[in-house]
Coordinates of C-alpha atoms in Angstrom, one line a residue:
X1 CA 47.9 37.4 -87.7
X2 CA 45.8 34.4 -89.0
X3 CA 44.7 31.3 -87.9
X4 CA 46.3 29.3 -91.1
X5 CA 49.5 31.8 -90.1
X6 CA 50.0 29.8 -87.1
X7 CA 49.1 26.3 -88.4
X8 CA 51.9 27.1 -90.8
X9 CA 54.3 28.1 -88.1
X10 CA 53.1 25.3 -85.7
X11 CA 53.8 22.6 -88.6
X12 CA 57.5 24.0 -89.3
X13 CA 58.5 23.7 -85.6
X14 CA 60.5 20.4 -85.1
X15 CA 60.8 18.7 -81.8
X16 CA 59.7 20.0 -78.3
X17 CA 58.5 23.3 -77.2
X18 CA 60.0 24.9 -74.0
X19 CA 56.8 25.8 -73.4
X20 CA 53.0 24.7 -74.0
X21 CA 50.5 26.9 -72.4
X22 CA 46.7 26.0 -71.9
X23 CA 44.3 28.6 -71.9
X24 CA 44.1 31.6 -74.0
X25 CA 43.2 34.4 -71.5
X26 CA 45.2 37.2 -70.0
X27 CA 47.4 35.2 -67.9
X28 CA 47.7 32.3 -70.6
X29 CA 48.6 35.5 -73.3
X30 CA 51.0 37.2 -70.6
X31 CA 52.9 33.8 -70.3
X32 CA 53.2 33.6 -73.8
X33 CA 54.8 37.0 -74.4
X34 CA 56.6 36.7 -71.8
X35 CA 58.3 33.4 -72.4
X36 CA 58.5 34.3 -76.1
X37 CA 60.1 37.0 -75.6
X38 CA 62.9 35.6 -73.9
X39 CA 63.8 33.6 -76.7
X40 CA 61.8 30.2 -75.5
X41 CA 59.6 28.5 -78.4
X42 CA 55.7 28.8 -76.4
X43 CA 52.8 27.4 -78.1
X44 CA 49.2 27.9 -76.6
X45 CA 46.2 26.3 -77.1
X46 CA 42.8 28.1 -76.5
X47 CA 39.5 25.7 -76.7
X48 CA 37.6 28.5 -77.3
X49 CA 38.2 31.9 -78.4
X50 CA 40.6 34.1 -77.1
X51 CA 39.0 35.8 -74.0
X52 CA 35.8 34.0 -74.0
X53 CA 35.4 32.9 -70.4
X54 CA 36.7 35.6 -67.8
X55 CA 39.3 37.7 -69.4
X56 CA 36.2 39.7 -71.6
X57 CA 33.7 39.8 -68.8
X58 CA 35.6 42.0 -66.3
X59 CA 34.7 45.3 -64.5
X60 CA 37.2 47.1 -67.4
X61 CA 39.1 48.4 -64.4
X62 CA 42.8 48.2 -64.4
X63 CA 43.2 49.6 -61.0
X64 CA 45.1 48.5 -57.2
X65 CA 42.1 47.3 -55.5
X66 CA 41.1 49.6 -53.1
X67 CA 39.1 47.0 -51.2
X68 CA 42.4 45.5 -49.9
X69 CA 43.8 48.4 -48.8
X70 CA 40.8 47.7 -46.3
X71 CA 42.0 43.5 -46.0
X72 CA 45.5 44.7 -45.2
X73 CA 47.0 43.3 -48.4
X74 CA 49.2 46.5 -49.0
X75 CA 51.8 43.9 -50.9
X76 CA 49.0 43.4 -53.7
X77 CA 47.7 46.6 -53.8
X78 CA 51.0 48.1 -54.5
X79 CA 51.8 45.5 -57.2
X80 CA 48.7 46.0 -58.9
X81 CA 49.4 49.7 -58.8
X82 CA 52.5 48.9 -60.6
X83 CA 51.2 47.1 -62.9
X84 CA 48.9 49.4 -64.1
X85 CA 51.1 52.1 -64.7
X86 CA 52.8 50.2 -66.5
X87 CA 50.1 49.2 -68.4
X88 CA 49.5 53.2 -69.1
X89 CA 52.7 53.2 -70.7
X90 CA 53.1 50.0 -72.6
X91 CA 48.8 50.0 -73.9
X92 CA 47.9 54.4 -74.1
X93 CA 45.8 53.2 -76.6
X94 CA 43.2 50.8 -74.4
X95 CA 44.0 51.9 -71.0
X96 CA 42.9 55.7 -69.8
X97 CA 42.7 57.6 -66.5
X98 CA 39.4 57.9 -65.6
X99 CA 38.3 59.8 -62.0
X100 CA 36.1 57.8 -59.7
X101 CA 34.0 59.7 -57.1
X102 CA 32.7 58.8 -53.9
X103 CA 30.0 60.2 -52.7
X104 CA 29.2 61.0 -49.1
X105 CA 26.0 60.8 -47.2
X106 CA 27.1 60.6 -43.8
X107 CA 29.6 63.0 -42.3
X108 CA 32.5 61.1 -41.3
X109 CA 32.3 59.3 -44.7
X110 CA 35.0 62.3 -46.2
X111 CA 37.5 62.3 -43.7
X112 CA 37.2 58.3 -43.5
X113 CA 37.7 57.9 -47.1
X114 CA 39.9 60.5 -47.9
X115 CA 42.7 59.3 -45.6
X116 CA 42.2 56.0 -46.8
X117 CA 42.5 56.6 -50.9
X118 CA 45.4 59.8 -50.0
X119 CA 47.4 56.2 -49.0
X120 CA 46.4 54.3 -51.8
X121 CA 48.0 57.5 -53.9
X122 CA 50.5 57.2 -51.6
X123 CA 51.2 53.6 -52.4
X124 CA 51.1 54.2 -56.4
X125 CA 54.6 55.9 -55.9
X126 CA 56.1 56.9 -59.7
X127 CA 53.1 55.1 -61.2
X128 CA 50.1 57.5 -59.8
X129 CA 47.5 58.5 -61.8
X130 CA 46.7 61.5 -60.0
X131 CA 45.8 62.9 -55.9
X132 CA 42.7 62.2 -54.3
X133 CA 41.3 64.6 -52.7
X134 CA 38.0 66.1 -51.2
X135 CA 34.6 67.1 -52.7
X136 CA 32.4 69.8 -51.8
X137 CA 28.6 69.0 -52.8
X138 CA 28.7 71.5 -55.5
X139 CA 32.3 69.4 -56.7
X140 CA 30.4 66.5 -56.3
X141 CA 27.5 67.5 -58.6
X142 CA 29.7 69.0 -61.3
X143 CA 31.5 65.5 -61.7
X144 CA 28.5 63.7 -61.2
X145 CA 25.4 65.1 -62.4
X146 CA 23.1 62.5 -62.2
X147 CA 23.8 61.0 -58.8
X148 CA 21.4 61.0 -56.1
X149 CA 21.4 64.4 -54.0
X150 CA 18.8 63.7 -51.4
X151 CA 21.2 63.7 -48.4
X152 CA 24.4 64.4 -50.6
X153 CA 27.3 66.2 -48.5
X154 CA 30.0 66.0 -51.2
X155 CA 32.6 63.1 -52.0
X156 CA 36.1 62.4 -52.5
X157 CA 37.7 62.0 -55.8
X158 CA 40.6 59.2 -56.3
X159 CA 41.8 58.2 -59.9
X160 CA 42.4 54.8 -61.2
X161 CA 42.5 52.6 -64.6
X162 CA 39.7 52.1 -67.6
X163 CA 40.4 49.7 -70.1
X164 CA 38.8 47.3 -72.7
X165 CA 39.4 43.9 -71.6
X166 CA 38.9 42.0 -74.6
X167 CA 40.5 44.4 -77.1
X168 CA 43.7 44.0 -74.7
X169 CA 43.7 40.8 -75.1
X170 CA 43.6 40.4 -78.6
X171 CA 46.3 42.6 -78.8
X172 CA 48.4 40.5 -76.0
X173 CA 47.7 37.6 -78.1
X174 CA 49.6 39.6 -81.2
X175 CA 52.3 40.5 -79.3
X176 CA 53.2 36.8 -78.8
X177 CA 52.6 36.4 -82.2
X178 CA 55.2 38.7 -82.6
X179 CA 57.7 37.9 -80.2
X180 CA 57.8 34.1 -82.0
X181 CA 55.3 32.7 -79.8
X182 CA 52.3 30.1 -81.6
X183 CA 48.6 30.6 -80.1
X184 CA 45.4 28.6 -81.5
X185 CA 42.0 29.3 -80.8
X186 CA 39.8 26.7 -81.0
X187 CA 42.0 24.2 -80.1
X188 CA 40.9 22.2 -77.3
X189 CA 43.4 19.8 -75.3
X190 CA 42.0 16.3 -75.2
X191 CA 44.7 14.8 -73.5
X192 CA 48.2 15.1 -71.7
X193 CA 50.8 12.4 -72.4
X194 CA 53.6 11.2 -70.5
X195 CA 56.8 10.3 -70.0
X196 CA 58.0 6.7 -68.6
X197 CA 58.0 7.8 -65.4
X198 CA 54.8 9.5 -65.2
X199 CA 55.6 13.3 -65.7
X200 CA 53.5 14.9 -68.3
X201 CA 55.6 15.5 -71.6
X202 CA 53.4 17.0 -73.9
X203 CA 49.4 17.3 -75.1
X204 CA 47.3 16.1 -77.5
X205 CA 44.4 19.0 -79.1
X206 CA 41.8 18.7 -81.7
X207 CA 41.2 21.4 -84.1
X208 CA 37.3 22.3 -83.1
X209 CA 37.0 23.7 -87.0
X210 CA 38.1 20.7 -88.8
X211 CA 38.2 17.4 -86.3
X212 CA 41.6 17.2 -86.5
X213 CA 43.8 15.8 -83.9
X214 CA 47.3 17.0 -83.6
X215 CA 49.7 15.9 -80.7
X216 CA 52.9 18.3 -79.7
X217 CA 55.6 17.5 -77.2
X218 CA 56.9 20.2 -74.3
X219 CA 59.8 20.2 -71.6
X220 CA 57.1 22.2 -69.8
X221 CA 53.5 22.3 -69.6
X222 CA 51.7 25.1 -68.2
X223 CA 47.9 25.4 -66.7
X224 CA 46.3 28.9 -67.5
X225 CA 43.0 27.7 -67.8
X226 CA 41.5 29.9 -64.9
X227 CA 38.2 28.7 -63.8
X228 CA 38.6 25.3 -65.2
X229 CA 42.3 25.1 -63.6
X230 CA 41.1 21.7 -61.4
X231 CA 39.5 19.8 -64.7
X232 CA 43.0 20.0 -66.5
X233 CA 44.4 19.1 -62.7
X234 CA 42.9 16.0 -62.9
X235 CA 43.2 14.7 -66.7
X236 CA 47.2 15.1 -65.2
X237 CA 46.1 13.3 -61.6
X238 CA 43.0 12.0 -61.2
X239 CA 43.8 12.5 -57.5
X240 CA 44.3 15.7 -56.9
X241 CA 42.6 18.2 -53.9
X242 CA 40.5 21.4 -56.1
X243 CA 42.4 24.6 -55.4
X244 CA 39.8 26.6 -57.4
X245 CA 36.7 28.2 -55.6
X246 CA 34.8 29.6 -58.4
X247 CA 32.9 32.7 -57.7
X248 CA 30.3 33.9 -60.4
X249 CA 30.2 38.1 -60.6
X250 CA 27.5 40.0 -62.9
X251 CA 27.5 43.4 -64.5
X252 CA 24.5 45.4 -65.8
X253 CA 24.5 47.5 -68.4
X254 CA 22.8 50.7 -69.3
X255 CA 22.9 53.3 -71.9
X256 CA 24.9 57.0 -70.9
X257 CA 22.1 59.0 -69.3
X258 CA 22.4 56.9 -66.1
X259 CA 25.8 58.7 -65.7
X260 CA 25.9 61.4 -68.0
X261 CA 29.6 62.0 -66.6
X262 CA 33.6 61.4 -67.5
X263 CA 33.9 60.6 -63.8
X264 CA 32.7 57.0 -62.3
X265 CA 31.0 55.9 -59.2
X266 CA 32.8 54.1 -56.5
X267 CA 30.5 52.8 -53.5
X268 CA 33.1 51.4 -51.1
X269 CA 30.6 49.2 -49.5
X270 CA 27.2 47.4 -50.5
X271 CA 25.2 45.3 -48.5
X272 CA 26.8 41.9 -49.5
X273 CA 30.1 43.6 -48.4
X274 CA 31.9 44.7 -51.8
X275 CA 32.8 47.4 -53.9
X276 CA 30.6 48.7 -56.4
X277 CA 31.3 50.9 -59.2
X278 CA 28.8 52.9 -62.1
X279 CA 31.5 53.6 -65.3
X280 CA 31.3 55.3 -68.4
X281 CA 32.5 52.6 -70.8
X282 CA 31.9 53.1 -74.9
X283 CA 29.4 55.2 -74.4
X284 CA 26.8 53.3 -71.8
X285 CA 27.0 52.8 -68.1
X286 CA 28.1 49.8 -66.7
X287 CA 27.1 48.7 -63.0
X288 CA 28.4 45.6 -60.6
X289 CA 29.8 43.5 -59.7
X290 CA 28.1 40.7 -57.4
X291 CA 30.3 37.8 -56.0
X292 CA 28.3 34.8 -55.9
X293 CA 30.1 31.1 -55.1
X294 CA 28.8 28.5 -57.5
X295 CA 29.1 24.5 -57.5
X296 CA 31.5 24.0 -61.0
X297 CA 32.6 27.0 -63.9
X298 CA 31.0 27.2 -66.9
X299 CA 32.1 28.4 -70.3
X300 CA 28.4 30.5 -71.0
X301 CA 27.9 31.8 -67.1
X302 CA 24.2 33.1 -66.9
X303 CA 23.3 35.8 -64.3
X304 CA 21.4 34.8 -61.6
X305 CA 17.8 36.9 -60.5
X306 CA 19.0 37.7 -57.3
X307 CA 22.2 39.2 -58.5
X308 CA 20.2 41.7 -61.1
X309 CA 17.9 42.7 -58.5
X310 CA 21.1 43.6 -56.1
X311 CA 22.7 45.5 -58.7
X312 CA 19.1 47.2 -59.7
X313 CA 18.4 47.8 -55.7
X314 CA 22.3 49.1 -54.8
X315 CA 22.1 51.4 -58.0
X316 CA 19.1 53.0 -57.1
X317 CA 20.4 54.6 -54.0
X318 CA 22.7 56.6 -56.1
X319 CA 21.8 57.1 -59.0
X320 CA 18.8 59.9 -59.4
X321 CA 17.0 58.0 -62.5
X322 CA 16.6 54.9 -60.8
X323 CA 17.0 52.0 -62.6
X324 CA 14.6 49.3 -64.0
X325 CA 14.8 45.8 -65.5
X326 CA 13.4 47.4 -68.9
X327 CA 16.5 49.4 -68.8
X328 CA 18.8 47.4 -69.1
X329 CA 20.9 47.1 -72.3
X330 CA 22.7 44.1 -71.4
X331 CA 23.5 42.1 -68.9
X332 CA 27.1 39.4 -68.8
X333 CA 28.4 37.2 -66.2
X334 CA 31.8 36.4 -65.6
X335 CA 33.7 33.6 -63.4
X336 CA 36.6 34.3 -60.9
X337 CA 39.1 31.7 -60.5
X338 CA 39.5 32.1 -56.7
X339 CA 42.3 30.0 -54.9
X340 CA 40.5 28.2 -52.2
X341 CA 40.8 29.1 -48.3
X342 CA 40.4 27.1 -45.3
X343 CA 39.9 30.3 -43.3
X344 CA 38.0 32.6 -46.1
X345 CA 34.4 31.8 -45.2
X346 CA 32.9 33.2 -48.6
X347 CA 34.6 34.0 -51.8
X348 CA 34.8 37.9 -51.0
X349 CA 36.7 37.1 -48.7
X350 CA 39.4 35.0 -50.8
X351 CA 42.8 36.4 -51.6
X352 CA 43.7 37.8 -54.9
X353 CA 46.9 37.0 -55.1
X354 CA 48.1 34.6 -58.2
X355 CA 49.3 30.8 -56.8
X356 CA 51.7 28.9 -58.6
X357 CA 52.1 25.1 -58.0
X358 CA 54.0 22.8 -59.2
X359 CA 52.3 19.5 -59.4
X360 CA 53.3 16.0 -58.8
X361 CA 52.4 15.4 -62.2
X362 CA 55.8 17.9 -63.5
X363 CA 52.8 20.4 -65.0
X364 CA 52.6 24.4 -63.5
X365 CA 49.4 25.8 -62.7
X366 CA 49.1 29.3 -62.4
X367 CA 45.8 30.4 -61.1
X368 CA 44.0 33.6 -59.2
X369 CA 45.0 36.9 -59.7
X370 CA 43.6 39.8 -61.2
X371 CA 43.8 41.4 -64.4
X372 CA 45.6 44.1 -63.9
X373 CA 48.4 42.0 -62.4
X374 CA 48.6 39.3 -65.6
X375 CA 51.9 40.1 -66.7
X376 CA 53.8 40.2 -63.3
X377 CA 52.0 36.6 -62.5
X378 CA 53.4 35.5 -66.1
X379 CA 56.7 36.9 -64.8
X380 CA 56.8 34.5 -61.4
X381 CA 55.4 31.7 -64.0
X382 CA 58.1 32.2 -66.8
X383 CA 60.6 32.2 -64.1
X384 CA 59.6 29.0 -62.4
X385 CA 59.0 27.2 -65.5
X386 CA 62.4 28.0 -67.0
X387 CA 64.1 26.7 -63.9
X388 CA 62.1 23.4 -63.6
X389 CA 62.4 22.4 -67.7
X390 CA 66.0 23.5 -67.1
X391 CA 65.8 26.0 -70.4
X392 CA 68.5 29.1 -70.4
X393 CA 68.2 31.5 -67.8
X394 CA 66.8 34.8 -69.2
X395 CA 65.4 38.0 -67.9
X396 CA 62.2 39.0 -68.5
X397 CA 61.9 42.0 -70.6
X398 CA 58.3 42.8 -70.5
X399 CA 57.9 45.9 -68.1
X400 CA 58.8 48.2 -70.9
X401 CA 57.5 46.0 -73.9
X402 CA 54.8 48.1 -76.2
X403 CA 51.7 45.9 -76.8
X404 CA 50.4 45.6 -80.3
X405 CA 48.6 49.0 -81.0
X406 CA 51.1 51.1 -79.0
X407 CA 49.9 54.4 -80.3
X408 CA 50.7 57.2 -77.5
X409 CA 48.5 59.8 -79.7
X410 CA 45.9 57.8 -78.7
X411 CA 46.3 58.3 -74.5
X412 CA 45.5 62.0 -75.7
X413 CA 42.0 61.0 -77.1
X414 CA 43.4 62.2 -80.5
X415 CA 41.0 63.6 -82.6
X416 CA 42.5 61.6 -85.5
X417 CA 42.0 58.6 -84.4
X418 CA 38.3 59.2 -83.3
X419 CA 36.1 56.0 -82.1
X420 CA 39.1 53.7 -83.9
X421 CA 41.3 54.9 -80.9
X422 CA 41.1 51.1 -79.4
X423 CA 43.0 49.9 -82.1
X424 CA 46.0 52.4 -81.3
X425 CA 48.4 52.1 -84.6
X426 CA 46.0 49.6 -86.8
X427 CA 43.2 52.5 -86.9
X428 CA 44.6 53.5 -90.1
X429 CA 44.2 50.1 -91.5
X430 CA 41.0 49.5 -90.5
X431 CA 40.1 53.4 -91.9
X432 CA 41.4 52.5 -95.3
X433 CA 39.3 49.6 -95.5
X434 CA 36.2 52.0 -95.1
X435 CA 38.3 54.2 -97.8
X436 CA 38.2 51.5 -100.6
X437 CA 35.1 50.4 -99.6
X438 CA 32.7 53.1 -98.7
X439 CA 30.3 50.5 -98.0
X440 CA 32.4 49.4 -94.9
X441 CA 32.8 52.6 -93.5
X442 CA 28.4 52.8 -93.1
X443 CA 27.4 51.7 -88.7
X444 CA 25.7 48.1 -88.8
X445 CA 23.3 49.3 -86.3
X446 CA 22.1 52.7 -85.4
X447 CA 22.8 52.0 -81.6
X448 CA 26.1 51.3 -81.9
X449 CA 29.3 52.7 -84.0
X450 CA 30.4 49.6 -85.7
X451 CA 31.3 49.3 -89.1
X452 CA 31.6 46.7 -91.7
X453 CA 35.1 47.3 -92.1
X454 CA 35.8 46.3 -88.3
X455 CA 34.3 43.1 -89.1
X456 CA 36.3 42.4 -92.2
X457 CA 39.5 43.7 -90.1
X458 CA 38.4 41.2 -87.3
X459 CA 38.5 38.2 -89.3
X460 CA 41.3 39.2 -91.9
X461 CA 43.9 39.8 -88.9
X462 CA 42.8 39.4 -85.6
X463 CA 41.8 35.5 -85.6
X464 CA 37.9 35.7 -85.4
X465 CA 36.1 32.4 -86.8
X466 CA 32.8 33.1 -85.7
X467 CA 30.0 36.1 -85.3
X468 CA 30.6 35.5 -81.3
X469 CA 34.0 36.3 -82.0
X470 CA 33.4 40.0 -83.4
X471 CA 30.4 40.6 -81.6
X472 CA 31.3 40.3 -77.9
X473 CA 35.3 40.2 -78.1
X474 CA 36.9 41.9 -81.1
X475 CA 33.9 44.4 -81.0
X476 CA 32.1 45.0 -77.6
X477 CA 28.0 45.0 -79.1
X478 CA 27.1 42.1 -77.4
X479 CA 28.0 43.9 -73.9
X480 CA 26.8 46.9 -74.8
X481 CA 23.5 46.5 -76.1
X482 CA 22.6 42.6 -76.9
X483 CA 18.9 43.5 -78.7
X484 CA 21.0 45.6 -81.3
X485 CA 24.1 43.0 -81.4
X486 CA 21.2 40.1 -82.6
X487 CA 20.1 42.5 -85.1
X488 CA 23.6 42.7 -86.1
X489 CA 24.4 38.9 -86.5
X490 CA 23.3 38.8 -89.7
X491 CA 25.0 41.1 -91.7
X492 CA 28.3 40.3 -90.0
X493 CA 27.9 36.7 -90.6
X494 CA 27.5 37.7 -94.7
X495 CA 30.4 39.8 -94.3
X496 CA 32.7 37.1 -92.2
X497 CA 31.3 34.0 -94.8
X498 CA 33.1 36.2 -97.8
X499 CA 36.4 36.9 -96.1
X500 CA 37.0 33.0 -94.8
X501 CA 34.9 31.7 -97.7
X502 CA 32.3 30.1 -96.2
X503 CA 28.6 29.2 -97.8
X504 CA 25.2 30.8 -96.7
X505 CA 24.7 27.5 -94.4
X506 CA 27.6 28.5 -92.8
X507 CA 26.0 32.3 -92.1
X508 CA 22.6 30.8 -91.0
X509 CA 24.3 28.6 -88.3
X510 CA 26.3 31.2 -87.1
X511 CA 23.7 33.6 -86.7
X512 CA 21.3 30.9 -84.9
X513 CA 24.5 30.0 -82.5
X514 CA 24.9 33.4 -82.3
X515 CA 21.4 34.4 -81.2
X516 CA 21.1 31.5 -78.7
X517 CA 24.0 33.0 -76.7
X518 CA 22.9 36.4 -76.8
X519 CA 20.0 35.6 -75.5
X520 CA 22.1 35.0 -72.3
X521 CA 22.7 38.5 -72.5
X522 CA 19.1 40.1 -72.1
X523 CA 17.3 40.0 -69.2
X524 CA 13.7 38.1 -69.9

């Protein structure tokens, strides 16, 4: 899967696509398998990379939501619980049960608790992941050996989803590659043309690489652009009402020691009224989230002071090394696309259930949801926009579709596969690039357990055009440890200029570009 690939198979399509899909995140990917898979010709266009704004900035959860089994929302918690079973069976290789604990300091907290997560079991049906059930203190402190003891009673354990966001993705974007479908990153929609009587028929994009402008016609246009769902609103209708409420949520990052544990912390409620959570993820600890409303999205979200000092203040009540700014590996910021509420009075309190309109203007926008529920919103999206282009009516098939890397060895942890488990049935390849070049095989920084050879992979089949690209999306370094990721840019940069044949100018821009973002990712 290569960018040229496409442009070949985008060049040898005559006349309309069924489908043109904006935005290259999870719901923009889902819609894409999904209507490819069906036998509709989907092209998607991505202005940036693949996963750049929200989809790679997540909590890594694939999980129901227990905070709305609290709201009263029981139809999305049991959807999302769905979901993510099925995304255990269709993605072993990225997703993984992982137990979350939470601890008790007050004695009704066990009893309360209990009852409530023994429902949200109760809810998963077929698709469990495993019973909840009560901690003594000694339980507690066997799962969770660096938690905070000083008033500990015990806890109660429930078990949910892990996944790596990004690395999904990707992988979501090759199995619409598969399935027929035609996705460009880097390929920014200018404008939307029309029909005579006003309906939009079709976009125009330029090529971000090369200048270039090409224009391609649809019998449906589809708006997956999350937070920046209103801005593509209004190049269709200047005159349309914002449905997006954009709500900014930070994580913190840490190495292991802060957890030291296979089990996470889940603190059912902070002082700003969410859930917080402390995971194991890659080998560091990772701590949020916040939910901040801000005036307009942005494609580079920076986190705010006040949300690291929440998430330094919240953590230190339970974690027994408290936590300190100088401890802090990295730090990212991520943008909800919340579907605006006359009666929510702040975004916490917004729905996250998915909303799909269809506007005056003949174009879909599917907006708000969650991740874990991306591929039954492309579902209800397909669906609609099948009936309103008036294409074939054709079930979806994607609850039992494996995703690119389906390797169920991998749901086992298997030994074979080792720290190339997230790439499921392309570990091999990416292992006998280390074989024929031994060179490739040696860690590009001692903090971190990437090799040479996932760069080369990364840009040789998995569409990544810059050092941004491997660093924070089709390898995690820039969210785990940002110091050691800048350290990084350069060699990956040499590595990336010789497998798209670039020149040196080429690897020094890249690294600066790449070293002005990451500085968004370390706290000053």
């Amino acid at each position: 899967m290569t960018r040229p690939e496409m442009y070949r198979r985008f060049h040898a399509h005559a006349g309309p696509w069924d489908m043109i899909v904006v935005g290259g995140g999870a719901t923009g990917a889902g819609v894409a398998i999904d209507g490819a898979s069906r036998g509709y010709d989907v092209l998607l266009l991505e202005q940036s990379d693949f996963g750049k704004g929200t989809s790679s900035r997540s909590t890594k959860l694939v999980h129901g939501g227990v905070r709305y089994l609290e709201q009263g929302n029981l139809t999305l918690v049991m959807e999302a619980l769905k979901e993510r079973g099925l995304l255990l069976q269709n993605a072993p290789h990225l997703v993984r049960n992982l137990g979350f604990v939470v601890p008790n300091y007050d004695w009704w907290e066990a009893p309360f608790y209990g009852i409530g997560l023994k429902l949200y079991n109760l809810l998963a049906g077929k698709y469990g992941f495993g019973a909840s059930r009560i901690l003594s203190k000694e339980e507690t402190l066997e799962r969770l050996p660096t938690i905070n003891t000083e008033g500990l009673r015990g806890g109660v354990i429930y078990f949910d989803g892990q996944f790596d966001d990004s690395r999904l993705l990707i992988n979501l974007v090759a199995t619409a590659f598969e399935q027929g479908a035609v996705l460009l990153n880097y390929a920014q929609v200018t404008e939307l043309t029309k029909d005579d009587d006003g309906f939009v028929s079709g976009v125009t994009f330029r090529d971000a690489e090369t200048g270039e402008e090409f224009a391609a016609g649809a019998r449906i246009v589809i708006n997956a652009t999350g937070p920046f769902t209103d801005s593509l609103r209004r190049q269709a209708d200047p005159s349309v009402t914002p449905m997006i409420a954009p709500s900014q949520g930070i994580h913190l990052v840490f190495d292991g020691s802060f957890l030291s544990s296979e089990s996470a912390i889940m603190v059912p409620h902070t002082s700003d009224g969410r859930v917080m959570f402390a995971i194991p993820w890659h080998g560091h600890t990772v701590v949020g989230t916040t939910d901040t409303p801000i005036a307009e999205p942005s494609l580079e979200p920076i986190a705010q002071e006040q949300e690291v000092e929440f998430i330094l203040q919240t953590a230190s009540l339970y974690l027994a090394k408290k936590p300190v700014r100088s401890d802090v590996r990295s730090v990212f910021a991520g943008i909800r696309p919340l579907v605006r509420s006359g009666d929510a009075g702040s975004t916490a309190a917004l729905s996250r259930d998915h909303t799909i309109r269809i506007e005056n203007s003949g174009m879909i926008t599917i907006c708000g949801g969650k991740w874990t529920t991306y591929r039954h919103m492309a579902e209800d999206c397909v669906n609609q926009a099948a009936t309103l282009a008036r294409l074939p009516e054709r079930p979806c098939g994607t609850g039992h579709l494996n995703i690119h890397g389906f390797h169920p060895a991998s749901a086992l942890k298997s030994a074979t596969l080792g720290p190339l488990s997230v790439y499921g049935s392309d570990a091999p390849g990416v292992r006998s690039l280390m074989e024929s070049d031994p060179s490739l095989a040696e860690p590009l920084h001692a903090a971190l357990p990437y090799s040479g050879a996932e760069v080369v992979w990364a840009a040789r089949h998995e569409m990544a055009r810059t050092v941004e690209d491997v660093l924070a999306r089709r390898t995690r370094a820039l969210f785990l440890n940002a110091q050691a990721a800048m350290e990084m840019s350069g060699p990956v940069a040499h590595l990336m200029a010789g497998e798209l044949g670039y020149s040196r100018e080429w690897e020094d821009r890249q690294v600066e570009a790449f070293q002005r973002t990451a500085g968004n990712f370390i706290l000053a």
